[in-house]
């Protein structure tokens, strides 16, 4: 069921991005950009946005640009993450990483172009949100992506290699590196649903927690998952001396931590009743996933 939903949503976002890019002036970077963002990846962040939209009865038309923008930022981070100066990985989503296929310079430029494309897609005048909402969403995405979010988290991730770090330092790093984009997904839905400042803050925190849960499973999959199913190399974290909750706590405690975190997330969704059914299913998948 969840697999079908993920495939359906991924196709929707891919179609949007293909159309959007085809309508732009063509450039040499379109090919590596499409390679990095289209036909690959679970597009789980988009699914979270669409699921959360159901809680507040939001139409997909209001959410699709946000989904596409998030996938641009996410794919950009993966393209840069694979570079030799970062995690130096040659396989991503079951195919050669973007820099292997197109060269390092083109991968850096295609990644950077996906970053700016995200903001273009949100601020597009054809996108039917009002300017105040777009402004708030742009600001939230910038905050989640830069040094206060993904980029800052990645810097910590690299600096923490082969160092002994405390649990709270690792949680802070992972909430930035992975959590902040999920934080943005939920926050943006709150903006479009015209929620209060307090409600948007709660949604953001929920996003941080979902992101942390996602990263915890990612760490488990690195240790025990299948390279074939994941489409990327496994068993890298130990080799690189990565600071993860799994490495620090050990399997048993980390698993317990993940289950407790999942329960906390689900408890928060209970108040929405049946409308949260899709999001709850996706959260269950996040912990059980094999890919
Ligand atoms: C994006 C502003 C910005 C900077 C780049 C390189 C970098 C800084 C950040 C890397 C962040 C990173 C790789 C975090 C890991 C997040 C994660 C668990 C990725 C895997 O996500 P999936 O499983 O991947 O959703 P698919 O392939 O399914 O899309």
PDB file of C-alpha atoms and ligand atoms in Angstrom:
ATOM      1  CA  UNK A   1       0.000   0.000   0.000  1.00  0.00           C
ATOM      2  CA  UNK A   2       2.616   2.515   1.096  1.00  0.00           C
ATOM      3  CA  UNK A   3       4.847   1.496  -1.819  1.00  0.00           C
ATOM      4  CA  UNK A   4       1.993   2.265  -4.234  1.00  0.00           C
ATOM      5  CA  UNK A   5       1.433   5.663  -2.592  1.00  0.00           C
ATOM      6  CA  UNK A   6       5.139   6.524  -2.775  1.00  0.00           C
ATOM      7  CA  UNK A   7       5.359   5.565  -6.456  1.00  0.00           C
ATOM      8  CA  UNK A   8       2.206   7.530  -7.295  1.00  0.00           C
ATOM      9  CA  UNK A   9       3.456  10.643  -5.503  1.00  0.00           C
ATOM     10  CA  UNK A  10       6.956  10.343  -6.962  1.00  0.00           C
ATOM     11  CA  UNK A  11       5.497  10.192 -10.492  1.00  0.00           C
ATOM     12  CA  UNK A  12       3.405  13.292  -9.776  1.00  0.00           C
ATOM     13  CA  UNK A  13       6.405  15.303  -8.589  1.00  0.00           C
ATOM     14  CA  UNK A  14       8.570  14.047 -11.458  1.00  0.00           C
ATOM     15  CA  UNK A  15       5.925  15.116 -13.982  1.00  0.00           C
ATOM     16  CA  UNK A  16       5.749  18.571 -12.383  1.00  0.00           C
ATOM     17  CA  UNK A  17       9.538  18.999 -12.449  1.00  0.00           C
ATOM     18  CA  UNK A  18       9.914  17.730 -16.024  1.00  0.00           C
ATOM     19  CA  UNK A  19       7.243  20.174 -17.211  1.00  0.00           C
ATOM     20  CA  UNK A  20       8.747  23.027 -15.183  1.00  0.00           C
ATOM     21  CA  UNK A  21      12.263  22.448 -16.485  1.00  0.00           C
ATOM     22  CA  UNK A  22      11.099  21.917 -20.066  1.00  0.00           C
ATOM     23  CA  UNK A  23       9.354  25.308 -19.953  1.00  0.00           C
ATOM     24  CA  UNK A  24      12.572  27.079 -18.963  1.00  0.00           C
ATOM     25  CA  UNK A  25      15.315  28.300 -21.249  1.00  0.00           C
ATOM     26  CA  UNK A  26      17.483  25.272 -21.860  1.00  0.00           C
ATOM     27  CA  UNK A  27      21.053  25.109 -20.562  1.00  0.00           C
ATOM     28  CA  UNK A  28      23.860  22.591 -20.366  1.00  0.00           C
ATOM     29  CA  UNK A  29      22.958  21.986 -16.723  1.00  0.00           C
ATOM     30  CA  UNK A  30      19.418  20.726 -17.368  1.00  0.00           C
ATOM     31  CA  UNK A  31      20.691  17.189 -18.017  1.00  0.00           C
ATOM     32  CA  UNK A  32      22.655  16.725 -14.764  1.00  0.00           C
ATOM     33  CA  UNK A  33      19.867  18.515 -12.858  1.00  0.00           C
ATOM     34  CA  UNK A  34      17.215  16.117 -14.211  1.00  0.00           C
ATOM     35  CA  UNK A  35      19.559  13.184 -13.573  1.00  0.00           C
ATOM     36  CA  UNK A  36      19.874  14.241  -9.938  1.00  0.00           C
ATOM     37  CA  UNK A  37      16.248  14.996  -9.126  1.00  0.00           C
ATOM     38  CA  UNK A  38      13.958  13.046 -11.485  1.00  0.00           C
ATOM     39  CA  UNK A  39      13.289   9.274 -11.701  1.00  0.00           C
ATOM     40  CA  UNK A  40      14.906   8.352  -8.458  1.00  0.00           C
ATOM     41  CA  UNK A  41      14.443   8.438  -4.752  1.00  0.00           C
ATOM     42  CA  UNK A  42      11.382   7.726  -2.674  1.00  0.00           C
ATOM     43  CA  UNK A  43      10.199  11.352  -2.624  1.00  0.00           C
ATOM     44  CA  UNK A  44       9.207  10.650   0.983  1.00  0.00           C
ATOM     45  CA  UNK A  45       9.335  14.346   1.910  1.00  0.00           C
ATOM     46  CA  UNK A  46       6.674  15.063  -0.725  1.00  0.00           C
ATOM     47  CA  UNK A  47       4.552  12.235   0.618  1.00  0.00           C
ATOM     48  CA  UNK A  48       4.813  13.712   4.126  1.00  0.00           C
ATOM     49  CA  UNK A  49       3.651  17.093   2.742  1.00  0.00           C
ATOM     50  CA  UNK A  50       0.702  15.544   0.876  1.00  0.00           C
ATOM     51  CA  UNK A  51      -0.241  13.381   3.893  1.00  0.00           C
ATOM     52  CA  UNK A  52      -0.056  16.351   6.272  1.00  0.00           C
ATOM     53  CA  UNK A  53      -2.115  18.392   3.787  1.00  0.00           C
ATOM     54  CA  UNK A  54      -4.919  15.815   4.171  1.00  0.00           C
ATOM     55  CA  UNK A  55      -5.139  16.631   7.901  1.00  0.00           C
ATOM     56  CA  UNK A  56      -6.052  20.216   7.022  1.00  0.00           C
ATOM     57  CA  UNK A  57      -8.091  19.468   3.850  1.00  0.00           C
ATOM     58  CA  UNK A  58      -5.558  21.184   1.566  1.00  0.00           C
ATOM     59  CA  UNK A  59      -5.757  20.509  -2.154  1.00  0.00           C
ATOM     60  CA  UNK A  60      -2.729  19.048  -3.950  1.00  0.00           C
ATOM     61  CA  UNK A  61      -2.685  22.106  -6.190  1.00  0.00           C
ATOM     62  CA  UNK A  62      -1.679  24.206  -3.190  1.00  0.00           C
ATOM     63  CA  UNK A  63       1.046  21.764  -2.157  1.00  0.00           C
ATOM     64  CA  UNK A  64       2.681  20.548  -5.360  1.00  0.00           C
ATOM     65  CA  UNK A  65       5.133  23.457  -5.706  1.00  0.00           C
ATOM     66  CA  UNK A  66       6.273  22.933  -2.112  1.00  0.00           C
ATOM     67  CA  UNK A  67       6.824  19.222  -2.808  1.00  0.00           C
ATOM     68  CA  UNK A  68       8.857  19.954  -5.943  1.00  0.00           C
ATOM     69  CA  UNK A  69      10.932  22.597  -4.146  1.00  0.00           C
ATOM     70  CA  UNK A  70      11.708  20.235  -1.264  1.00  0.00           C
ATOM     71  CA  UNK A  71      12.795  17.487  -3.662  1.00  0.00           C
ATOM     72  CA  UNK A  72      15.095  19.981  -5.437  1.00  0.00           C
ATOM     73  CA  UNK A  73      16.784  20.903  -2.151  1.00  0.00           C
ATOM     74  CA  UNK A  74      16.966  17.261  -1.047  1.00  0.00           C
ATOM     75  CA  UNK A  75      18.485  16.093  -4.353  1.00  0.00           C
ATOM     76  CA  UNK A  76      20.886  19.010  -4.293  1.00  0.00           C
ATOM     77  CA  UNK A  77      22.073  17.914  -0.850  1.00  0.00           C
ATOM     78  CA  UNK A  78      22.575  14.341  -2.081  1.00  0.00           C
ATOM     79  CA  UNK A  79      24.514  15.447  -5.179  1.00  0.00           C
ATOM     80  CA  UNK A  80      26.843  17.519  -2.988  1.00  0.00           C
ATOM     81  CA  UNK A  81      26.962  14.846  -0.261  1.00  0.00           C
ATOM     82  CA  UNK A  82      28.369  12.341  -2.787  1.00  0.00           C
ATOM     83  CA  UNK A  83      31.216  14.627  -3.906  1.00  0.00           C
ATOM     84  CA  UNK A  84      34.799  13.545  -3.140  1.00  0.00           C
ATOM     85  CA  UNK A  85      35.205  16.479  -0.710  1.00  0.00           C
ATOM     86  CA  UNK A  86      32.135  15.295   1.267  1.00  0.00           C
ATOM     87  CA  UNK A  87      31.202  11.610   1.655  1.00  0.00           C
ATOM     88  CA  UNK A  88      32.831  10.555  -1.606  1.00  0.00           C
ATOM     89  CA  UNK A  89      30.219   8.064  -2.842  1.00  0.00           C
ATOM     90  CA  UNK A  90      30.021   6.783  -6.392  1.00  0.00           C
ATOM     91  CA  UNK A  91      26.557   5.178  -6.343  1.00  0.00           C
ATOM     92  CA  UNK A  92      23.270   6.888  -5.543  1.00  0.00           C
ATOM     93  CA  UNK A  93      19.737   5.642  -6.184  1.00  0.00           C
ATOM     94  CA  UNK A  94      21.149   2.570  -7.908  1.00  0.00           C
ATOM     95  CA  UNK A  95      23.089   4.517 -10.529  1.00  0.00           C
ATOM     96  CA  UNK A  96      26.403   6.410 -10.762  1.00  0.00           C
ATOM     97  CA  UNK A  97      26.409   9.545  -8.580  1.00  0.00           C
ATOM     98  CA  UNK A  98      25.931  12.785 -10.516  1.00  0.00           C
ATOM     99  CA  UNK A  99      29.641  13.725 -10.346  1.00  0.00           C
ATOM    100  CA  UNK A 100      30.629  10.286 -11.662  1.00  0.00           C
ATOM    101  CA  UNK A 101      28.256  10.637 -14.597  1.00  0.00           C
ATOM    102  CA  UNK A 102      28.844  14.319 -15.452  1.00  0.00           C
ATOM    103  CA  UNK A 103      32.077  15.329 -13.700  1.00  0.00           C
ATOM    104  CA  UNK A 104      32.623  17.222 -10.462  1.00  0.00           C
ATOM    105  CA  UNK A 105      32.236  20.765 -11.785  1.00  0.00           C
ATOM    106  CA  UNK A 106      28.898  20.005 -13.479  1.00  0.00           C
ATOM    107  CA  UNK A 107      27.646  18.207 -10.353  1.00  0.00           C
ATOM    108  CA  UNK A 108      28.477  21.218  -8.158  1.00  0.00           C
ATOM    109  CA  UNK A 109      26.752  23.564 -10.617  1.00  0.00           C
ATOM    110  CA  UNK A 110      23.720  21.310 -11.143  1.00  0.00           C
ATOM    111  CA  UNK A 111      23.326  20.964  -7.364  1.00  0.00           C
ATOM    112  CA  UNK A 112      23.539  24.721  -6.869  1.00  0.00           C
ATOM    113  CA  UNK A 113      21.025  25.232  -9.681  1.00  0.00           C
ATOM    114  CA  UNK A 114      18.568  22.863  -7.977  1.00  0.00           C
ATOM    115  CA  UNK A 115      18.933  24.961  -4.825  1.00  0.00           C
ATOM    116  CA  UNK A 116      17.976  28.157  -6.622  1.00  0.00           C
ATOM    117  CA  UNK A 117      15.279  26.368  -8.654  1.00  0.00           C
ATOM    118  CA  UNK A 118      13.535  25.473  -5.391  1.00  0.00           C
ATOM    119  CA  UNK A 119      13.053  29.150  -4.552  1.00  0.00           C
ATOM    120  CA  UNK A 120      12.012  29.958  -8.127  1.00  0.00           C
ATOM    121  CA  UNK A 121       9.302  27.274  -7.953  1.00  0.00           C
ATOM    122  CA  UNK A 122       7.876  28.629  -4.683  1.00  0.00           C
ATOM    123  CA  UNK A 123       7.925  32.274  -5.736  1.00  0.00           C
ATOM    124  CA  UNK A 124       6.555  31.550  -9.242  1.00  0.00           C
ATOM    125  CA  UNK A 125       3.707  33.914 -10.029  1.00  0.00           C
ATOM    126  CA  UNK A 126       1.644  31.051 -11.441  1.00  0.00           C
ATOM    127  CA  UNK A 127       1.707  29.348  -8.017  1.00  0.00           C
ATOM    128  CA  UNK A 128      -1.618  30.184  -6.464  1.00  0.00           C
ATOM    129  CA  UNK A 129      -0.586  31.193  -2.929  1.00  0.00           C
ATOM    130  CA  UNK A 130      -0.600  34.827  -1.843  1.00  0.00           C
ATOM    131  CA  UNK A 131       2.689  36.750  -1.562  1.00  0.00           C
ATOM    132  CA  UNK A 132       2.680  36.817   2.238  1.00  0.00           C
ATOM    133  CA  UNK A 133       2.479  33.028   2.409  1.00  0.00           C
ATOM    134  CA  UNK A 134       5.142  32.609  -0.284  1.00  0.00           C
ATOM    135  CA  UNK A 135       7.414  34.951   1.630  1.00  0.00           C
ATOM    136  CA  UNK A 136       7.004  32.997   4.854  1.00  0.00           C
ATOM    137  CA  UNK A 137       7.599  29.691   3.067  1.00  0.00           C
ATOM    138  CA  UNK A 138      10.704  30.990   1.243  1.00  0.00           C
ATOM    139  CA  UNK A 139      12.152  32.225   4.532  1.00  0.00           C
ATOM    140  CA  UNK A 140      11.438  28.908   6.250  1.00  0.00           C
ATOM    141  CA  UNK A 141      13.063  26.933   3.410  1.00  0.00           C
ATOM    142  CA  UNK A 142      16.146  29.165   3.437  1.00  0.00           C
ATOM    143  CA  UNK A 143      16.457  28.784   7.210  1.00  0.00           C
ATOM    144  CA  UNK A 144      16.123  24.983   6.948  1.00  0.00           C
ATOM    145  CA  UNK A 145      18.665  24.653   4.141  1.00  0.00           C
ATOM    146  CA  UNK A 146      21.582  26.889   5.081  1.00  0.00           C
ATOM    147  CA  UNK A 147      24.007  27.035   7.990  1.00  0.00           C
ATOM    148  CA  UNK A 148      21.134  26.842  10.514  1.00  0.00           C
ATOM    149  CA  UNK A 149      19.861  23.675   8.823  1.00  0.00           C
ATOM    150  CA  UNK A 150      21.120  21.088   6.341  1.00  0.00           C
ATOM    151  CA  UNK A 151      24.429  22.719   5.454  1.00  0.00           C
ATOM    152  CA  UNK A 152      25.230  23.425   9.120  1.00  0.00           C
ATOM    153  CA  UNK A 153      24.279  19.851  10.035  1.00  0.00           C
ATOM    154  CA  UNK A 154      26.491  18.459   7.283  1.00  0.00           C
ATOM    155  CA  UNK A 155      29.436  20.518   8.552  1.00  0.00           C
ATOM    156  CA  UNK A 156      28.921  19.042  12.038  1.00  0.00           C
ATOM    157  CA  UNK A 157      28.571  15.535  10.567  1.00  0.00           C
ATOM    158  CA  UNK A 158      31.958  15.877   8.859  1.00  0.00           C
ATOM    159  CA  UNK A 159      33.627  17.501  11.884  1.00  0.00           C
ATOM    160  CA  UNK A 160      32.287  14.770  14.211  1.00  0.00           C
ATOM    161  CA  UNK A 161      34.002  11.979  12.236  1.00  0.00           C
ATOM    162  CA  UNK A 162      36.256   9.887  14.490  1.00  0.00           C
ATOM    163  CA  UNK A 163      35.393  12.040  17.515  1.00  0.00           C
ATOM    164  CA  UNK A 164      33.608  11.000  20.680  1.00  0.00           C
ATOM    165  CA  UNK A 165      30.432  13.072  20.840  1.00  0.00           C
ATOM    166  CA  UNK A 166      27.614  13.252  23.374  1.00  0.00           C
ATOM    167  CA  UNK A 167      24.070  12.082  22.584  1.00  0.00           C
ATOM    168  CA  UNK A 168      22.720  15.629  22.538  1.00  0.00           C
ATOM    169  CA  UNK A 169      25.404  16.788  20.119  1.00  0.00           C
ATOM    170  CA  UNK A 170      24.534  13.957  17.718  1.00  0.00           C
ATOM    171  CA  UNK A 171      20.803  14.636  18.018  1.00  0.00           C
ATOM    172  CA  UNK A 172      21.435  18.323  17.294  1.00  0.00           C
ATOM    173  CA  UNK A 173      23.568  17.461  14.244  1.00  0.00           C
ATOM    174  CA  UNK A 174      21.021  14.966  12.866  1.00  0.00           C
ATOM    175  CA  UNK A 175      18.065  17.269  13.488  1.00  0.00           C
ATOM    176  CA  UNK A 176      19.876  19.867  11.367  1.00  0.00           C
ATOM    177  CA  UNK A 177      21.296  17.610   8.646  1.00  0.00           C
ATOM    178  CA  UNK A 178      18.126  15.570   8.103  1.00  0.00           C
ATOM    179  CA  UNK A 179      15.427  16.911  10.410  1.00  0.00           C
ATOM    180  CA  UNK A 180      15.276  20.490   9.219  1.00  0.00           C
ATOM    181  CA  UNK A 181      13.904  19.616   5.785  1.00  0.00           C
ATOM    182  CA  UNK A 182      11.117  17.565   7.393  1.00  0.00           C
ATOM    183  CA  UNK A 183      10.604  20.502   9.775  1.00  0.00           C
ATOM    184  CA  UNK A 184      10.133  22.708   6.709  1.00  0.00           C
ATOM    185  CA  UNK A 185       7.629  20.248   5.142  1.00  0.00           C
ATOM    186  CA  UNK A 186       5.316  20.379   8.162  1.00  0.00           C
ATOM    187  CA  UNK A 187       5.815  24.103   8.756  1.00  0.00           C
ATOM    188  CA  UNK A 188       4.931  24.948   5.139  1.00  0.00           C
ATOM    189  CA  UNK A 189       1.718  22.918   5.408  1.00  0.00           C
ATOM    190  CA  UNK A 190       0.914  24.916   8.560  1.00  0.00           C
ATOM    191  CA  UNK A 191       1.475  28.187   6.689  1.00  0.00           C
ATOM    192  CA  UNK A 192      -0.797  27.155   3.813  1.00  0.00           C
ATOM    193  CA  UNK A 193      -3.438  25.929   6.286  1.00  0.00           C
ATOM    194  CA  UNK A 194      -3.320  29.372   7.958  1.00  0.00           C
ATOM    195  CA  UNK A 195      -2.384  27.957  11.347  1.00  0.00           C
ATOM    196  CA  UNK A 196      -1.375  30.147  14.322  1.00  0.00           C
ATOM    197  CA  UNK A 197       2.270  30.823  15.205  1.00  0.00           C
ATOM    198  CA  UNK A 198       1.993  28.332  18.074  1.00  0.00           C
ATOM    199  CA  UNK A 199       0.493  25.628  15.859  1.00  0.00           C
ATOM    200  CA  UNK A 200       3.179  26.163  13.212  1.00  0.00           C
ATOM    201  CA  UNK A 201       5.874  25.847  15.887  1.00  0.00           C
ATOM    202  CA  UNK A 202       4.352  22.513  17.015  1.00  0.00           C
ATOM    203  CA  UNK A 203       4.264  21.302  13.419  1.00  0.00           C
ATOM    204  CA  UNK A 204       7.943  22.282  12.977  1.00  0.00           C
ATOM    205  CA  UNK A 205       8.938  20.344  16.088  1.00  0.00           C
ATOM    206  CA  UNK A 206       6.958  17.346  14.823  1.00  0.00           C
ATOM    207  CA  UNK A 207       8.942  17.652  11.566  1.00  0.00           C
ATOM    208  CA  UNK A 208      12.257  17.653  13.470  1.00  0.00           C
ATOM    209  CA  UNK A 209      11.177  14.482  15.250  1.00  0.00           C
ATOM    210  CA  UNK A 210      10.058  12.747  12.048  1.00  0.00           C
ATOM    211  CA  UNK A 211      13.401  13.701  10.478  1.00  0.00           C
ATOM    212  CA  UNK A 212      15.337  12.295  13.430  1.00  0.00           C
ATOM    213  CA  UNK A 213      13.353   9.053  13.202  1.00  0.00           C
ATOM    214  CA  UNK A 214      14.102   8.918   9.462  1.00  0.00           C
ATOM    215  CA  UNK A 215      17.831   9.415  10.119  1.00  0.00           C
ATOM    216  CA  UNK A 216      17.854   6.734  12.835  1.00  0.00           C
ATOM    217  CA  UNK A 217      16.440   4.214  10.349  1.00  0.00           C
ATOM    218  CA  UNK A 218      18.988   5.403   7.792  1.00  0.00           C
ATOM    219  CA  UNK A 219      21.740   4.572  10.299  1.00  0.00           C
ATOM    220  CA  UNK A 220      20.252   1.103  10.906  1.00  0.00           C
ATOM    221  CA  UNK A 221      20.014   0.513   7.171  1.00  0.00           C
ATOM    222  CA  UNK A 222      23.643   1.491   6.727  1.00  0.00           C
ATOM    223  CA  UNK A 223      24.534  -1.263   9.178  1.00  0.00           C
ATOM    224  CA  UNK A 224      22.050  -3.971   8.235  1.00  0.00           C
ATOM    225  CA  UNK A 225      20.346  -2.977   4.995  1.00  0.00           C
ATOM    226  CA  UNK A 226      20.720  -4.271   1.456  1.00  0.00           C
ATOM    227  CA  UNK A 227      22.824  -2.276  -1.012  1.00  0.00           C
ATOM    228  CA  UNK A 228      20.535  -3.500  -3.795  1.00  0.00           C
ATOM    229  CA  UNK A 229      17.308  -2.319  -2.136  1.00  0.00           C
ATOM    230  CA  UNK A 230      18.820   0.969  -0.969  1.00  0.00           C
ATOM    231  CA  UNK A 231      20.575   1.747  -4.238  1.00  0.00           C
ATOM    232  CA  UNK A 232      23.583   3.059  -2.329  1.00  0.00           C
ATOM    233  CA  UNK A 233      26.606   1.538  -0.589  1.00  0.00           C
ATOM    234  CA  UNK A 234      26.127   0.231   2.962  1.00  0.00           C
ATOM    235  CA  UNK A 235      28.396  -0.188   5.999  1.00  0.00           C
ATOM    236  CA  UNK A 236      30.044   3.198   5.412  1.00  0.00           C
ATOM    237  CA  UNK A 237      29.350   4.807   8.781  1.00  0.00           C
ATOM    238  CA  UNK A 238      31.725   2.577  10.743  1.00  0.00           C
ATOM    239  CA  UNK A 239      34.448   2.838   8.098  1.00  0.00           C
ATOM    240  CA  UNK A 240      34.220   6.621   8.162  1.00  0.00           C
ATOM    241  CA  UNK A 241      33.963   6.829  11.948  1.00  0.00           C
ATOM    242  CA  UNK A 242      30.598   8.625  11.720  1.00  0.00           C
ATOM    243  CA  UNK A 243      29.014   9.799  14.950  1.00  0.00           C
ATOM    244  CA  UNK A 244      25.542   8.254  14.957  1.00  0.00           C
ATOM    245  CA  UNK A 245      23.102   7.418  17.742  1.00  0.00           C
ATOM    246  CA  UNK A 246      23.418   3.783  16.699  1.00  0.00           C
ATOM    247  CA  UNK A 247      27.208   3.811  17.130  1.00  0.00           C
ATOM    248  CA  UNK A 248      26.987   5.609  20.450  1.00  0.00           C
ATOM    249  CA  UNK A 249      24.073   3.726  22.044  1.00  0.00           C
ATOM    250  CA  UNK A 250      24.405   0.307  20.439  1.00  0.00           C
ATOM    251  CA  UNK A 251      21.659  -1.522  18.558  1.00  0.00           C
ATOM    252  CA  UNK A 252      19.327  -2.359  21.424  1.00  0.00           C
ATOM    253  CA  UNK A 253      19.193   1.099  22.980  1.00  0.00           C
ATOM    254  CA  UNK A 254      19.028   2.863  19.615  1.00  0.00           C
ATOM    255  CA  UNK A 255      16.100   0.662  18.572  1.00  0.00           C
ATOM    256  CA  UNK A 256      14.290   1.401  21.814  1.00  0.00           C
ATOM    257  CA  UNK A 257      14.976   5.103  21.341  1.00  0.00           C
ATOM    258  CA  UNK A 258      13.495   4.934  17.813  1.00  0.00           C
ATOM    259  CA  UNK A 259      10.369   3.087  18.976  1.00  0.00           C
ATOM    260  CA  UNK A 260       9.820   5.601  21.794  1.00  0.00           C
ATOM    261  CA  UNK A 261      10.280   8.488  19.357  1.00  0.00           C
ATOM    262  CA  UNK A 262       7.803   6.940  16.902  1.00  0.00           C
ATOM    263  CA  UNK A 263       5.215   6.521  19.677  1.00  0.00           C
ATOM    264  CA  UNK A 264       5.709  10.163  20.696  1.00  0.00           C
ATOM    265  CA  UNK A 265       5.093  11.256  17.084  1.00  0.00           C
ATOM    266  CA  UNK A 266       1.984   9.065  16.731  1.00  0.00           C
ATOM    267  CA  UNK A 267       0.569  10.339  20.036  1.00  0.00           C
ATOM    268  CA  UNK A 268       0.807  13.883  18.693  1.00  0.00           C
ATOM    269  CA  UNK A 269      -1.141  12.860  15.575  1.00  0.00           C
ATOM    270  CA  UNK A 270      -3.952  11.169  17.506  1.00  0.00           C
ATOM    271  CA  UNK A 271      -5.834  14.427  18.004  1.00  0.00           C
ATOM    272  CA  UNK A 272      -6.429  14.694  14.239  1.00  0.00           C
ATOM    273  CA  UNK A 273      -8.376  11.423  14.155  1.00  0.00           C
ATOM    274  CA  UNK A 274      -8.999   9.737  10.794  1.00  0.00           C
ATOM    275  CA  UNK A 275      -7.571  12.657   8.852  1.00  0.00           C
ATOM    276  CA  UNK A 276      -4.061  11.712  10.043  1.00  0.00           C
ATOM    277  CA  UNK A 277      -4.372   8.102   8.792  1.00  0.00           C
ATOM    278  CA  UNK A 278      -2.118   8.579   5.752  1.00  0.00           C
ATOM    279  CA  UNK A 279       0.583  10.403   7.733  1.00  0.00           C
ATOM    280  CA  UNK A 280       0.476   7.716  10.429  1.00  0.00           C
ATOM    281  CA  UNK A 281       0.985   5.004   7.769  1.00  0.00           C
ATOM    282  CA  UNK A 282       3.980   6.904   6.404  1.00  0.00           C
ATOM    283  CA  UNK A 283       5.486   7.266   9.899  1.00  0.00           C
ATOM    284  CA  UNK A 284       5.100   3.499  10.438  1.00  0.00           C
ATOM    285  CA  UNK A 285       6.892   2.948   7.114  1.00  0.00           C
ATOM    286  CA  UNK A 286       9.739   5.260   8.133  1.00  0.00           C
ATOM    287  CA  UNK A 287      10.748   2.960  10.971  1.00  0.00           C
ATOM    288  CA  UNK A 288      10.110  -0.336   9.160  1.00  0.00           C
ATOM    289  CA  UNK A 289      11.472   0.606   5.759  1.00  0.00           C
ATOM    290  CA  UNK A 290      14.082  -1.493   3.947  1.00  0.00           C
ATOM    291  CA  UNK A 291      14.835   1.178   1.300  1.00  0.00           C
TER     292      UNK A 291
HETATM  293  C1  LIG B   1      21.367  21.194   0.855  1.00  0.00           C
HETATM  294  C2  LIG B   1      21.950  23.459   1.680  1.00  0.00           C
HETATM  295  C3  LIG B   1      22.399  22.103   1.336  1.00  0.00           C
HETATM  296  C4  LIG B   1      23.720  21.804   1.513  1.00  0.00           C
HETATM  297  C5  LIG B   1      24.429  20.608   1.158  1.00  0.00           C
HETATM  298  C6  LIG B   1      25.884  17.884   1.379  1.00  0.00           C
HETATM  299  C7  LIG B   1      25.018  18.589   2.316  1.00  0.00           C
HETATM  300  C8  LIG B   1      25.094  20.052   2.363  1.00  0.00           C
HETATM  301  C9  LIG B   1      24.143  17.966   3.123  1.00  0.00           C
HETATM  302  C10 LIG B   1      23.943  16.496   3.156  1.00  0.00           C
HETATM  303  C11 LIG B   1      22.756  16.175   3.955  1.00  0.00           C
HETATM  304  C12 LIG B   1      22.418  14.723   3.905  1.00  0.00           C
HETATM  305  C13 LIG B   1      22.965  13.855   2.862  1.00  0.00           C
HETATM  306  C14 LIG B   1      21.602  14.229   4.824  1.00  0.00           C
HETATM  307  C15 LIG B   1      21.187  12.830   4.863  1.00  0.00           C
HETATM  308  C16 LIG B   1      19.706  12.759   4.713  1.00  0.00           C
HETATM  309  C17 LIG B   1      19.248  11.413   4.287  1.00  0.00           C
HETATM  310  C18 LIG B   1      18.912  10.424   5.341  1.00  0.00           C
HETATM  311  C19 LIG B   1      19.180  11.133   2.992  1.00  0.00           C
HETATM  312  C20 LIG B   1      18.558   9.947   2.388  1.00  0.00           C
HETATM  313  O1  LIG B   1      17.240  10.330   2.053  1.00  0.00           O
HETATM  314  P1  LIG B   1      16.231   9.385   1.287  1.00  0.00           P
HETATM  315  O2  LIG B   1      16.332   8.004   1.837  1.00  0.00           O
HETATM  316  O3  LIG B   1      16.860   9.381  -0.177  1.00  0.00           O
HETATM  317  O4  LIG B   1      14.913  10.027   1.277  1.00  0.00           O
HETATM  318  P2  LIG B   1      16.116   9.120  -1.562  1.00  0.00           P
HETATM  319  O5  LIG B   1      17.203   8.627  -2.475  1.00  0.00           O
HETATM  320  O6  LIG B   1      15.026   8.124  -1.355  1.00  0.00           O
HETATM  321  O7  LIG B   1      15.610  10.444  -2.016  1.00  0.00           O
END
